Amino acid sequence: MTALSKNRIADFLKSEPSDALVSISGWVRSKRGNKDVAFIALSDGSTIKTIQVVADLTSFNEELIRQITTGSAIEAKGKLVSSQGAGQSIELVANEIIILGEADAEKYPLQKKKHSLEFLREIAHLRPRTNTFGAVLRVRHAMSFAIHKYFNDRHFYNIHAPIITGSDAEGAGEMFKVTTLNVGNPPRNEAGDVDYEKDFFGKEANLTVSGQLESELAALALSRVYTFGPTFRAENSNTTRHLAEFWMIEPEIAFFDLNDNMDLAEDFLKYLINYALEHCADDLEFLEKRQQEEESQMKKEERSSLPLIEKLKSVIEGTFERITYTEAISILERSGKKFEYEVKWGVDLQSEHERYLVEKHFKKPVILSNYPKDIKAFYMKQDKDGKTVRAMDVLFPGIGEIIGGSQREEVYEKLSQRIDEMGIHRESLWWYLETRQFGTVPHSGFGLGFERLILFVTGMGNIRDVIPFPRTPKNLEF
Ligand code: 4AD
Ligand code: MG
């Protein structure tokens, strides 16, 4: 037997009682019992469930049993028997236990009691051992796998976009610099500015905010492509929806217009949510209970309107509402609601506006399209009215914007003019512009924020709790 073919606790819990000797390794979640017997709940992260290890104390060294504390790692050998206790069908009657690693009970911070998510963020090195983070990480994995599967099954090619770039894909200037210059005393040019010609790349370099521009280059050759990689934004937003480092999925498709793009976005999201329901049932059940417990402390209007699993099903079963930005503004104006931020044609929608549309007005996901060009990126296809662009944002209940995308401007003159109008450094984009001179075609794409998807699917409330090691302003531990 190779190490890989060894059963996991998830496998043992599904197997039948047997006289065969098995060995189970994991971390102790809790130990209880009396002077005759100890019951140890063991987890190896393969499932939200623990397996019960039963140790008859007459055959074990007392000191050994004393050393088995919450958080310690053990290997237990014995036979699988049907369990008398409630909540599990199989348990291990141990005849040998080896302690692999002790966990000092005085110091181990994850004793069996409820810990706040804030506290768990301070011990992000240990939080994967909690039920909540185990569930989140398993769901996160399943979603990552499902994304690749969705695209592979539909003949999209995965493109690895670079992480270090010399351009600003969103034209928003919220980038982290990458340099090997001595920041305390950088070389200067004659004008007294930092001389980036002496820097590693011979020019200014940044961490990418999006793989889109490179994704477009590939789509204009392979027709259907997608990227799935980390992206970085130096925006100082301390919200429950923003990370400085997050993962984005960016499909880009040649010969696709804005409507095709919306169809793809809707189908993709429904597929992913359905995949979670089919493959993560135990974890979602746990997360649903967790959310209900957490929300029982909240005011009624702050609670989710549906339990997690029902909410996920409702998204799959319904169709997304599709309206234009202009229609959205008029709904908001007619709502009679006092918003903190002003509503008038031309303003960027704030999360209070998005949430009103999704949670109060339509009560389902909404795809907003054709935004004013001045609040969107330079690369979006301009509408004939000269005022709007073929942008689309998908808004989700409890989340707000989960996807942002557009049909791209494929006409060289229009794109070129927009780059100049917006004061964008065209030299750094010559290659992008050139694709509009050689075999340009209509094409579209979008970006799905991976962590926002995970927030929605897990029902967690803070984006810091759906990525293993979050990067946010003033937070770079672990
Ligand atoms: O709307 P955004 O900025 O769009 C783009 O970057 C395009 N280049 C995508 C494309 O058309 N290929 O970002 C896309 C999505 C958002 O809808 C949101 O879900 C997520 O990325 N996102 C963030 N997620 C976490 N933290 C942040 N700071 C985020 N900024 C955007
Ligand atoms: Mg956006």
PDB file of C-alpha atoms in Angstrom, residues 245-343:
ATOM      1  CA  GLU A 245      -4.547  40.328  -3.252  1.00  0.00           C
ATOM      2  CA  PHE A 246      -7.424  38.346  -4.692  1.00  0.00           C
ATOM      3  CA  TRP A 247      -7.976  35.713  -7.351  1.00  0.00           C
ATOM      4  CA  MET A 248      -9.801  36.465 -10.540  1.00  0.00           C
ATOM      5  CA  ILE A 249     -11.188  34.299 -13.319  1.00  0.00           C
ATOM      6  CA  GLU A 250     -11.205  36.096 -16.652  1.00  0.00           C
ATOM      7  CA  PRO A 251     -12.710  34.378 -19.684  1.00  0.00           C
ATOM      8  CA  GLU A 252     -12.229  36.163 -22.995  1.00  0.00           C
ATOM      9  CA  ILE A 253     -14.029  35.071 -26.141  1.00  0.00           C
ATOM     10  CA  ALA A 254     -13.630  36.107 -29.765  1.00  0.00           C
ATOM     11  CA  PHE A 255     -16.822  36.638 -31.816  1.00  0.00           C
ATOM     12  CA  PHE A 256     -18.836  37.211 -28.601  1.00  0.00           C
ATOM     13  CA  ASP A 257     -20.963  40.304 -28.107  1.00  0.00           C
ATOM     14  CA  LEU A 258     -22.322  41.744 -24.876  1.00  0.00           C
ATOM     15  CA  ASN A 259     -25.383  39.484 -24.851  1.00  0.00           C
ATOM     16  CA  ASP A 260     -23.296  36.358 -25.381  1.00  0.00           C
ATOM     17  CA  ASN A 261     -21.111  37.568 -22.546  1.00  0.00           C
ATOM     18  CA  MET A 262     -24.112  37.905 -20.206  1.00  0.00           C
ATOM     19  CA  ASP A 263     -25.334  34.438 -21.183  1.00  0.00           C
ATOM     20  CA  LEU A 264     -21.929  32.983 -20.382  1.00  0.00           C
ATOM     21  CA  ALA A 265     -21.693  34.798 -17.035  1.00  0.00           C
ATOM     22  CA  GLU A 266     -25.125  33.576 -15.945  1.00  0.00           C
ATOM     23  CA  ASP A 267     -24.538  30.000 -17.059  1.00  0.00           C
ATOM     24  CA  PHE A 268     -21.086  29.930 -15.444  1.00  0.00           C
ATOM     25  CA  LEU A 269     -22.290  31.185 -12.053  1.00  0.00           C
ATOM     26  CA  LYS A 270     -25.224  28.774 -12.010  1.00  0.00           C
ATOM     27  CA  TYR A 271     -22.939  25.882 -12.902  1.00  0.00           C
ATOM     28  CA  LEU A 272     -20.549  26.722 -10.066  1.00  0.00           C
ATOM     29  CA  ILE A 273     -23.290  27.077  -7.479  1.00  0.00           C
ATOM     30  CA  ASN A 274     -24.866  23.820  -8.612  1.00  0.00           C
ATOM     31  CA  TYR A 275     -21.467  22.130  -8.401  1.00  0.00           C
ATOM     32  CA  ALA A 276     -21.125  23.260  -4.794  1.00  0.00           C
ATOM     33  CA  LEU A 277     -24.591  21.938  -3.928  1.00  0.00           C
ATOM     34  CA  GLU A 278     -23.764  18.590  -5.504  1.00  0.00           C
ATOM     35  CA  HIS A 279     -20.226  18.156  -4.187  1.00  0.00           C
ATOM     36  CA  CYS A 280     -20.054  20.052  -0.888  1.00  0.00           C
ATOM     37  CA  ALA A 281     -23.329  19.079   0.766  1.00  0.00           C
ATOM     38  CA  ASP A 282     -21.883  18.310   4.233  1.00  0.00           C
ATOM     39  CA  ASP A 283     -19.860  21.501   4.339  1.00  0.00           C
ATOM     40  CA  LEU A 284     -22.756  23.649   3.115  1.00  0.00           C
ATOM     41  CA  GLU A 285     -25.046  22.146   5.747  1.00  0.00           C
ATOM     42  CA  PHE A 286     -22.501  23.003   8.400  1.00  0.00           C
ATOM     43  CA  LEU A 287     -22.010  26.519   6.996  1.00  0.00           C
ATOM     44  CA  GLU A 288     -25.753  27.082   6.880  1.00  0.00           C
ATOM     45  CA  LYS A 289     -26.077  26.242  10.581  1.00  0.00           C
ATOM     46  CA  ARG A 290     -23.091  28.424  11.375  1.00  0.00           C
ATOM     47  CA  GLN A 291     -24.610  31.363   9.522  1.00  0.00           C
ATOM     48  CA  GLN A 292     -27.940  30.928  11.280  1.00  0.00           C
ATOM     49  CA  GLU A 293     -26.256  30.864  14.688  1.00  0.00           C
ATOM     50  CA  GLU A 294     -24.223  33.932  13.820  1.00  0.00           C
ATOM     51  CA  GLU A 295     -27.222  35.819  12.473  1.00  0.00           C
ATOM     52  CA  SER A 296     -29.422  34.986  15.462  1.00  0.00           C
ATOM     53  CA  GLN A 297     -27.467  37.736  17.254  1.00  0.00           C
ATOM     54  CA  MET A 298     -28.199  40.283  14.515  1.00  0.00           C
ATOM     55  CA  LYS A 299     -31.076  42.643  13.898  1.00  0.00           C
ATOM     56  CA  LYS A 300     -33.768  41.178  11.670  1.00  0.00           C
ATOM     57  CA  GLU A 301     -33.031  43.472   8.719  1.00  0.00           C
ATOM     58  CA  GLU A 302     -29.363  42.450   8.741  1.00  0.00           C
ATOM     59  CA  ARG A 303     -30.095  38.750   8.489  1.00  0.00           C
ATOM     60  CA  SER A 304     -30.116  36.841   5.197  1.00  0.00           C
ATOM     61  CA  SER A 305     -33.597  36.428   3.858  1.00  0.00           C
ATOM     62  CA  LEU A 306     -33.061  32.733   3.044  1.00  0.00           C
ATOM     63  CA  PRO A 307     -31.054  29.923   4.656  1.00  0.00           C
ATOM     64  CA  LEU A 308     -27.826  29.286   2.722  1.00  0.00           C
ATOM     65  CA  ILE A 309     -28.830  26.202   0.741  1.00  0.00           C
ATOM     66  CA  GLU A 310     -32.218  27.620  -0.235  1.00  0.00           C
ATOM     67  CA  LYS A 311     -30.513  30.829  -1.292  1.00  0.00           C
ATOM     68  CA  LEU A 312     -28.108  28.909  -3.536  1.00  0.00           C
ATOM     69  CA  LYS A 313     -30.954  26.906  -5.061  1.00  0.00           C
ATOM     70  CA  SER A 314     -32.980  30.031  -5.736  1.00  0.00           C
ATOM     71  CA  VAL A 315     -30.136  31.473  -7.816  1.00  0.00           C
ATOM     72  CA  ILE A 316     -29.921  28.359  -9.963  1.00  0.00           C
ATOM     73  CA  GLU A 317     -33.648  28.083 -10.481  1.00  0.00           C
ATOM     74  CA  GLY A 318     -34.412  31.677 -11.437  1.00  0.00           C
ATOM     75  CA  THR A 319     -33.173  33.813 -14.319  1.00  0.00           C
ATOM     76  CA  PHE A 320     -31.042  36.849 -13.677  1.00  0.00           C
ATOM     77  CA  GLU A 321     -32.719  40.202 -14.257  1.00  0.00           C
ATOM     78  CA  ARG A 322     -31.060  42.161 -17.064  1.00  0.00           C
ATOM     79  CA  ILE A 323     -31.466  45.930 -17.123  1.00  0.00           C
ATOM     80  CA  THR A 324     -29.443  48.876 -18.324  1.00  0.00           C
ATOM     81  CA  TYR A 325     -27.704  51.331 -16.053  1.00  0.00           C
ATOM     82  CA  THR A 326     -30.144  54.012 -17.238  1.00  0.00           C
ATOM     83  CA  GLU A 327     -33.122  51.864 -16.195  1.00  0.00           C
ATOM     84  CA  ALA A 328     -31.451  51.168 -12.853  1.00  0.00           C
ATOM     85  CA  ILE A 329     -31.022  54.873 -12.169  1.00  0.00           C
ATOM     86  CA  SER A 330     -34.664  55.497 -12.853  1.00  0.00           C
ATOM     87  CA  ILE A 331     -35.714  52.638 -10.511  1.00  0.00           C
ATOM     88  CA  LEU A 332     -33.502  54.088  -7.789  1.00  0.00           C
ATOM     89  CA  GLU A 333     -34.879  57.593  -8.351  1.00  0.00           C
ATOM     90  CA  ARG A 334     -38.454  56.349  -8.199  1.00  0.00           C
ATOM     91  CA  SER A 335     -37.797  54.197  -5.096  1.00  0.00           C
ATOM     92  CA  GLY A 336     -38.423  57.071  -2.723  1.00  0.00           C
ATOM     93  CA  LYS A 337     -35.580  55.738  -0.591  1.00  0.00           C
ATOM     94  CA  LYS A 338     -33.071  58.146   0.958  1.00  0.00           C
ATOM     95  CA  PHE A 339     -29.626  56.931  -0.096  1.00  0.00           C
ATOM     96  CA  GLU A 340     -26.456  58.159   1.524  1.00  0.00           C
ATOM     97  CA  TYR A 341     -24.858  58.715  -1.911  1.00  0.00           C
ATOM     98  CA  GLU A 342     -26.660  60.763  -4.542  1.00  0.00           C
ATOM     99  CA  VAL A 343     -28.452  58.974  -7.369  1.00  0.00           C
TER     100      VAL A 343
END
